[in-house]
Short mmCIF file of N, CA and C in Angstrom, two decimals:
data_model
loop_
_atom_site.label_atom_id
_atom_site.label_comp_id
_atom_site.label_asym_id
_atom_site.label_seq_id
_atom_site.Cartn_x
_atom_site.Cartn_y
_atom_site.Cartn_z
N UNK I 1 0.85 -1.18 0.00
CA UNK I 1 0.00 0.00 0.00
C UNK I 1 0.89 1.23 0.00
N UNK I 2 0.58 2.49 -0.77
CA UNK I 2 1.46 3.35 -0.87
C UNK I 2 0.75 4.39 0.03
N UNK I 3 1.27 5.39 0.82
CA UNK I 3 0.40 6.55 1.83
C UNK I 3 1.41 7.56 1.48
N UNK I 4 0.55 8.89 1.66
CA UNK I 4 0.84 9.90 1.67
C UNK I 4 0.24 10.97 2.23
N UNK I 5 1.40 11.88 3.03
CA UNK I 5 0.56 12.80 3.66
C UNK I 5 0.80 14.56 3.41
N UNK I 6 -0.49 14.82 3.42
CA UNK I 6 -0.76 16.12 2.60
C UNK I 6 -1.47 16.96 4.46
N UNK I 7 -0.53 18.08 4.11
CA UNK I 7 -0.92 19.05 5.04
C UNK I 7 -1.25 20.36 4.33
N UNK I 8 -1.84 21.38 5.10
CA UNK I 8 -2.28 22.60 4.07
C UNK I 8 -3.00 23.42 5.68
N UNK I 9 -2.87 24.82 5.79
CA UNK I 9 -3.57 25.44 6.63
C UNK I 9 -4.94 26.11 5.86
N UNK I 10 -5.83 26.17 6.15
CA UNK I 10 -7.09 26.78 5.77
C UNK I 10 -7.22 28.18 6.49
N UNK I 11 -7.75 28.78 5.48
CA UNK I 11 -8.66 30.37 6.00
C UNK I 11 -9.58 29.74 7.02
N UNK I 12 -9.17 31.57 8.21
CA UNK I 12 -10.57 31.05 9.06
C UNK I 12 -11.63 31.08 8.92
N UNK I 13 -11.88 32.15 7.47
CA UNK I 13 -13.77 32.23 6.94
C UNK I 13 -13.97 30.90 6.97
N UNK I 14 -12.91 29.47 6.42
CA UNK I 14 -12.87 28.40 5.37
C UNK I 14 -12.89 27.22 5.95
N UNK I 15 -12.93 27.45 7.29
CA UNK I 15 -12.68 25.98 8.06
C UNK I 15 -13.90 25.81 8.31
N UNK I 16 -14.79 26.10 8.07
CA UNK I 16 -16.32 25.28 8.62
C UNK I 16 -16.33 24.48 7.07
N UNK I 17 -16.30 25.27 5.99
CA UNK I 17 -16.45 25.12 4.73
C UNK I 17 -15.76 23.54 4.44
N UNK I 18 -14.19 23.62 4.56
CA UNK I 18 -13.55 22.73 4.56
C UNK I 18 -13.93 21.46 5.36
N UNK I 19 -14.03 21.63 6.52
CA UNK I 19 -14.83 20.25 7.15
C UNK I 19 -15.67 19.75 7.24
N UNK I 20 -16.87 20.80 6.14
CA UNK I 20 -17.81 19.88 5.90
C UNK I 20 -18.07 18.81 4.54
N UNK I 21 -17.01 19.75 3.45
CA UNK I 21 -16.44 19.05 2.32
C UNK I 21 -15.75 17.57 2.91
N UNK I 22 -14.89 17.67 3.63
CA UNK I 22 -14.30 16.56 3.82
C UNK I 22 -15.18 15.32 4.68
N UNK I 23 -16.03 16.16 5.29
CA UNK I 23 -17.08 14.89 5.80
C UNK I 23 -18.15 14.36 4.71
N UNK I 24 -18.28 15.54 3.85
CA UNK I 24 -19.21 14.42 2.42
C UNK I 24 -18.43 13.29 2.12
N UNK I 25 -16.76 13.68 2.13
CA UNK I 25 -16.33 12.46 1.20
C UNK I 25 -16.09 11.72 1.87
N UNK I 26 -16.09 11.69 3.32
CA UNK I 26 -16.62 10.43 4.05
C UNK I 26 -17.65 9.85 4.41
N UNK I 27 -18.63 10.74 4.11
CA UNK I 27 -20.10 10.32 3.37
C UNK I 27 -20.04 9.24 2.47
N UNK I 28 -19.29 9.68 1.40
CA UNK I 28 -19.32 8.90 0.21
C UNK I 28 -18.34 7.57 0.47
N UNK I 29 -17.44 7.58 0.76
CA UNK I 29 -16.87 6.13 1.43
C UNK I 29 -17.21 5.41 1.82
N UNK I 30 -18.11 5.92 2.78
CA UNK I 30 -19.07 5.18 3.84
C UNK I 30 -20.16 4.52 2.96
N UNK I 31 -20.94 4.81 1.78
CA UNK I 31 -21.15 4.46 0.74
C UNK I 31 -20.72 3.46 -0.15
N UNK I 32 -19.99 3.71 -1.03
CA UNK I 32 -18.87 3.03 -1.95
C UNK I 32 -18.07 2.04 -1.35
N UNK I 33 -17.38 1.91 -0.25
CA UNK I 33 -16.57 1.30 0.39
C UNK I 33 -15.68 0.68 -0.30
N UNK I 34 -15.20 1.66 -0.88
CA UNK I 34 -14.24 0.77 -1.38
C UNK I 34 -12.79 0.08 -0.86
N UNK I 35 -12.46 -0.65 -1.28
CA UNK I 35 -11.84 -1.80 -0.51
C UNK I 35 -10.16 -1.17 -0.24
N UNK I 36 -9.80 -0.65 -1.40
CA UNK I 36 -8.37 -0.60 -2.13
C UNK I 36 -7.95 1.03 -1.62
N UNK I 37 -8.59 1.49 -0.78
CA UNK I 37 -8.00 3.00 -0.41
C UNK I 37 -8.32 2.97 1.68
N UNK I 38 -7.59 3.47 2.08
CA UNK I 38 -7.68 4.21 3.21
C UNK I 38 -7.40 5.68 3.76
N UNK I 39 -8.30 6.23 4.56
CA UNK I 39 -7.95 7.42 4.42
C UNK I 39 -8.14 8.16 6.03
N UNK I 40 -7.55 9.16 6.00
CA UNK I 40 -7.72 9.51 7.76
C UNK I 40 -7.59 10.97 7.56
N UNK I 41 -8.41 12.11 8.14
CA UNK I 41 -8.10 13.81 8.22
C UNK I 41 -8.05 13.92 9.70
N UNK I 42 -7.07 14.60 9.72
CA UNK I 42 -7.19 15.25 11.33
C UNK I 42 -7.44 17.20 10.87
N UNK I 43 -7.78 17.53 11.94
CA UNK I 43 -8.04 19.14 12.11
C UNK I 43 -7.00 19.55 13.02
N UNK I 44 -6.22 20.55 12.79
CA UNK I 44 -5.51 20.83 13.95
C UNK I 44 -6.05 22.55 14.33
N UNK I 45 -5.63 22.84 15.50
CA UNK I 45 -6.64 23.46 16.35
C UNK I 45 -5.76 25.16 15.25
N UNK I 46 -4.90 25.15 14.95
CA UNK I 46 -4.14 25.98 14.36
C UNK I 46 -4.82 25.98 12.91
N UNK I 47 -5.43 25.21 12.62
CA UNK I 47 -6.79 25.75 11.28
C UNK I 47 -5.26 24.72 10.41
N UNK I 48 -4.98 23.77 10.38
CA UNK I 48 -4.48 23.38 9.81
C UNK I 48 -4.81 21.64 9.59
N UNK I 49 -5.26 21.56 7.95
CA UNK I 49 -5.34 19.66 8.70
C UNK I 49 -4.62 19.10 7.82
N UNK I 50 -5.08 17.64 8.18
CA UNK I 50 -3.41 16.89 7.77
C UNK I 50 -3.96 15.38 7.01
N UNK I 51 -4.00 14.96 6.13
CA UNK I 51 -4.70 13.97 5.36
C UNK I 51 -3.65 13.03 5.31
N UNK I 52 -3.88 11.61 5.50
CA UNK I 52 -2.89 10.31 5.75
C UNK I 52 -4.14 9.68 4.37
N UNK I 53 -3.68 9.22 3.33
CA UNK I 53 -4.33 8.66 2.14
C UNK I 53 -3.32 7.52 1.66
N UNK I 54 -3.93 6.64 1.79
CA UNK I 54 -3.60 5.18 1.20
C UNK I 54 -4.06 4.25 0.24
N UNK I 55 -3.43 3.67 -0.52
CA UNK I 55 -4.24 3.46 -1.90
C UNK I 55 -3.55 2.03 -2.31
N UNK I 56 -4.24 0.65 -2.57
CA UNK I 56 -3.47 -0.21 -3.20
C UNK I 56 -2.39 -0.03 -4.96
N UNK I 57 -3.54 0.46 -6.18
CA UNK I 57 -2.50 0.64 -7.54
C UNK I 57 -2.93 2.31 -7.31
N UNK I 58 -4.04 2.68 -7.13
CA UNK I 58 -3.90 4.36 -7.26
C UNK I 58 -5.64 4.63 -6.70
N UNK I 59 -4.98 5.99 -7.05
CA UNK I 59 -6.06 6.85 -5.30
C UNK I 59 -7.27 7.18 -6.05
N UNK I 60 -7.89 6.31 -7.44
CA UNK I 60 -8.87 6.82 -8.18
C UNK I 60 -10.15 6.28 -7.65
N UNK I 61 -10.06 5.65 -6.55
CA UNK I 61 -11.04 5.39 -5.51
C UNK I 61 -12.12 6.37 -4.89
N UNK I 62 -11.25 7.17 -4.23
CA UNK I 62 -10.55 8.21 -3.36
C UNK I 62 -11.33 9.64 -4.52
N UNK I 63 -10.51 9.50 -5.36
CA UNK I 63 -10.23 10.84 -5.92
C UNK I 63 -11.53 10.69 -7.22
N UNK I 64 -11.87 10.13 -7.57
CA UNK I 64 -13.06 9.95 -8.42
C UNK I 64 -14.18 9.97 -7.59
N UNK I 65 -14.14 10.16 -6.59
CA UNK I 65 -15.83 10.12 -5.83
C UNK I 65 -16.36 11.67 -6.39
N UNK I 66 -17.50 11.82 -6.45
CA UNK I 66 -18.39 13.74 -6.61
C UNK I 66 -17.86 14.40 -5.34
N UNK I 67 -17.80 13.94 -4.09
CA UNK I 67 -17.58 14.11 -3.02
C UNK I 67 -16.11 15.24 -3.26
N UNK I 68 -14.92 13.91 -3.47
CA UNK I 68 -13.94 14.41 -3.52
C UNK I 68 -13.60 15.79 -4.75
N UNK I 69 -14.16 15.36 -5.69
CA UNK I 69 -14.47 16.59 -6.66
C UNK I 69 -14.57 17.79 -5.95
N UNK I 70 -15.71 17.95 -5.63
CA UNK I 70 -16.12 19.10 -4.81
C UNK I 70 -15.61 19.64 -3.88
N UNK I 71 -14.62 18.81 -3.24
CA UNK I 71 -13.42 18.74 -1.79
C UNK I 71 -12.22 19.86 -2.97
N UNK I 72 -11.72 19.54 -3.84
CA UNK I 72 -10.53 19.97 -4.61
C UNK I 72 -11.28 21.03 -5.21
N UNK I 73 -12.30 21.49 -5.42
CA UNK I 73 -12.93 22.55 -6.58
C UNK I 73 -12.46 23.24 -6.32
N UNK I 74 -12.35 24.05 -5.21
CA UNK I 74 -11.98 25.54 -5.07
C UNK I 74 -11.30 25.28 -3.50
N UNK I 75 -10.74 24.08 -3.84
CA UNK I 75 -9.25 24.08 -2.69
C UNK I 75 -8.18 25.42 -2.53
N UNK I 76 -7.39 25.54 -3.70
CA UNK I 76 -6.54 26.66 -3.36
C UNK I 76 -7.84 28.07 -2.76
N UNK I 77 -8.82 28.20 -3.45
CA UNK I 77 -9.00 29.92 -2.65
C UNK I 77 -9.50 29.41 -0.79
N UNK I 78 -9.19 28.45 -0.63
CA UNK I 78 -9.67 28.02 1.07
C UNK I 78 -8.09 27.85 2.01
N UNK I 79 -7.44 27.47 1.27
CA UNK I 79 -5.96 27.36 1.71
C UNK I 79 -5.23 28.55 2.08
N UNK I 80 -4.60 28.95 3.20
CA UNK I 80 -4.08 29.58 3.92
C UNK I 80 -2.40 29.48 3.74
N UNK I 81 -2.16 27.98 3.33
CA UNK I 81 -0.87 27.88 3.57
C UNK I 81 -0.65 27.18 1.91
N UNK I 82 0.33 26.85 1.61
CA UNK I 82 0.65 26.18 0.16
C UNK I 82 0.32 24.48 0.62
N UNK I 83 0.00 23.26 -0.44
CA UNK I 83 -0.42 22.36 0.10
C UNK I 83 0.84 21.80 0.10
N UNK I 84 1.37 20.69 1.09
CA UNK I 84 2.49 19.92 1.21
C UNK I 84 2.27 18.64 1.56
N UNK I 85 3.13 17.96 0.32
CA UNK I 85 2.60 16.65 -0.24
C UNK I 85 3.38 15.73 0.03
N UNK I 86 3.70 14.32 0.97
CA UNK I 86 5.22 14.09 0.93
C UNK I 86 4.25 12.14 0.88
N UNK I 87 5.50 11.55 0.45
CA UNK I 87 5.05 10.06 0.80
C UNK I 87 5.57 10.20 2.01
N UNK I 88 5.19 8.29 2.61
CA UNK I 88 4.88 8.53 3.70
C UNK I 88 5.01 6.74 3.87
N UNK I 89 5.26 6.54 5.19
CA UNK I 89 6.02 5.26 5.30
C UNK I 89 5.43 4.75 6.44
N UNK I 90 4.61 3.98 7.12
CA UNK I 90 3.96 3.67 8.47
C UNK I 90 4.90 3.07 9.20
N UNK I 91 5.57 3.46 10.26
CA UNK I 91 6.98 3.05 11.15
C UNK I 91 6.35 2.36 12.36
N UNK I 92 5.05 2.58 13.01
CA UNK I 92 4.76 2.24 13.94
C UNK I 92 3.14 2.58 13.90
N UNK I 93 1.98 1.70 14.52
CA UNK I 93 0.61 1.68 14.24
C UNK I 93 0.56 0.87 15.46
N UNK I 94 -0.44 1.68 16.57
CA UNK I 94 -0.89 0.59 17.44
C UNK I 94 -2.34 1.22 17.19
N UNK I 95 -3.30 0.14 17.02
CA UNK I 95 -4.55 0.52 16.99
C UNK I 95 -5.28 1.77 16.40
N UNK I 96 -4.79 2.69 15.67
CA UNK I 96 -5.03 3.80 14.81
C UNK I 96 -5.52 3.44 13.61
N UNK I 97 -4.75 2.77 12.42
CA UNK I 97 -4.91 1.95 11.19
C UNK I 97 -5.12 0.78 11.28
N UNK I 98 -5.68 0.21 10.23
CA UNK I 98 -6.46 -1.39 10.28
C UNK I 98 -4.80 -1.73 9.80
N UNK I 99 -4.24 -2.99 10.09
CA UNK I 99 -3.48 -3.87 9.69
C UNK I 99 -3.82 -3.93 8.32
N UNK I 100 -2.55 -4.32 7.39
CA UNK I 100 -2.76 -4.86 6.32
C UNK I 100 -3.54 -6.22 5.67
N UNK I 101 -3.05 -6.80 6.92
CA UNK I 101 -3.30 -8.13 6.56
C UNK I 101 -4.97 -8.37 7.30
N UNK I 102 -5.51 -7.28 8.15
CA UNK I 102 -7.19 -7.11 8.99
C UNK I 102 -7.76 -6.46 7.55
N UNK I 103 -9.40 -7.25 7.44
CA UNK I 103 -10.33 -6.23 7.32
C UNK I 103 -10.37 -5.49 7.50
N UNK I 104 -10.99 -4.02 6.79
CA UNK I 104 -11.47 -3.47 7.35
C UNK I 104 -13.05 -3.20 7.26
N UNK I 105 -13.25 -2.68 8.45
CA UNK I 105 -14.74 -2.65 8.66
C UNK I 105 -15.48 -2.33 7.56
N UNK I 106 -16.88 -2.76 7.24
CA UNK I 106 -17.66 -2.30 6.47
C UNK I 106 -18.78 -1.26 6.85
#
């Protein structure tokens, strides 16, 4: 599985805006379920959040939902900070992420 994590600070008009975009597209997951992506947002209290995205061949899971569409539409005018994109390597997981080798829930 390949992960990557994307951080970005949001406007403060933009943070209600932003977290409710990002809860459609966990709307839509919750939906679709698809098997081959994992995904996690945190909010940090500094108006900044931080996306952990995991994908078996690619994130068109993920990134093809309407949900997520609408999440990226008008991303940059909500962004505060430039977005920063890095891979990302899981060194240690106790109970946070499903195991590779676990289900995950439906």
């Amino acid at each position: 599985m390949t992960y990557n994590l994307i951080r970005y600070g949001v406007k403060d008009a933009s943070i209600a805006e932003n977290r409710a975009l990002v809860a459609k597209v966990f709307e839509a997951l919750d939906e679709t379920k698809p098997q081959s992506v994992r995904y996690l947002v945190l909010e940090l209290e500094n108006g900044e959040f931080v996306h952990l995205v995991g994908y078996d061949k690619d994130s068109s899971e993920l990134t093809g939902l309407d949900a997520f569409k609408a999440f990226g539409a008008d991303h940059a005018e909500r962004r505060s900070t430039p977005l920063a994109r890095s891979s990302a390597k899981i060194v240690g997981n106790y109970r946070m992420l499903a195991k590779t080798d676990e289900a995950v829930p439906a």
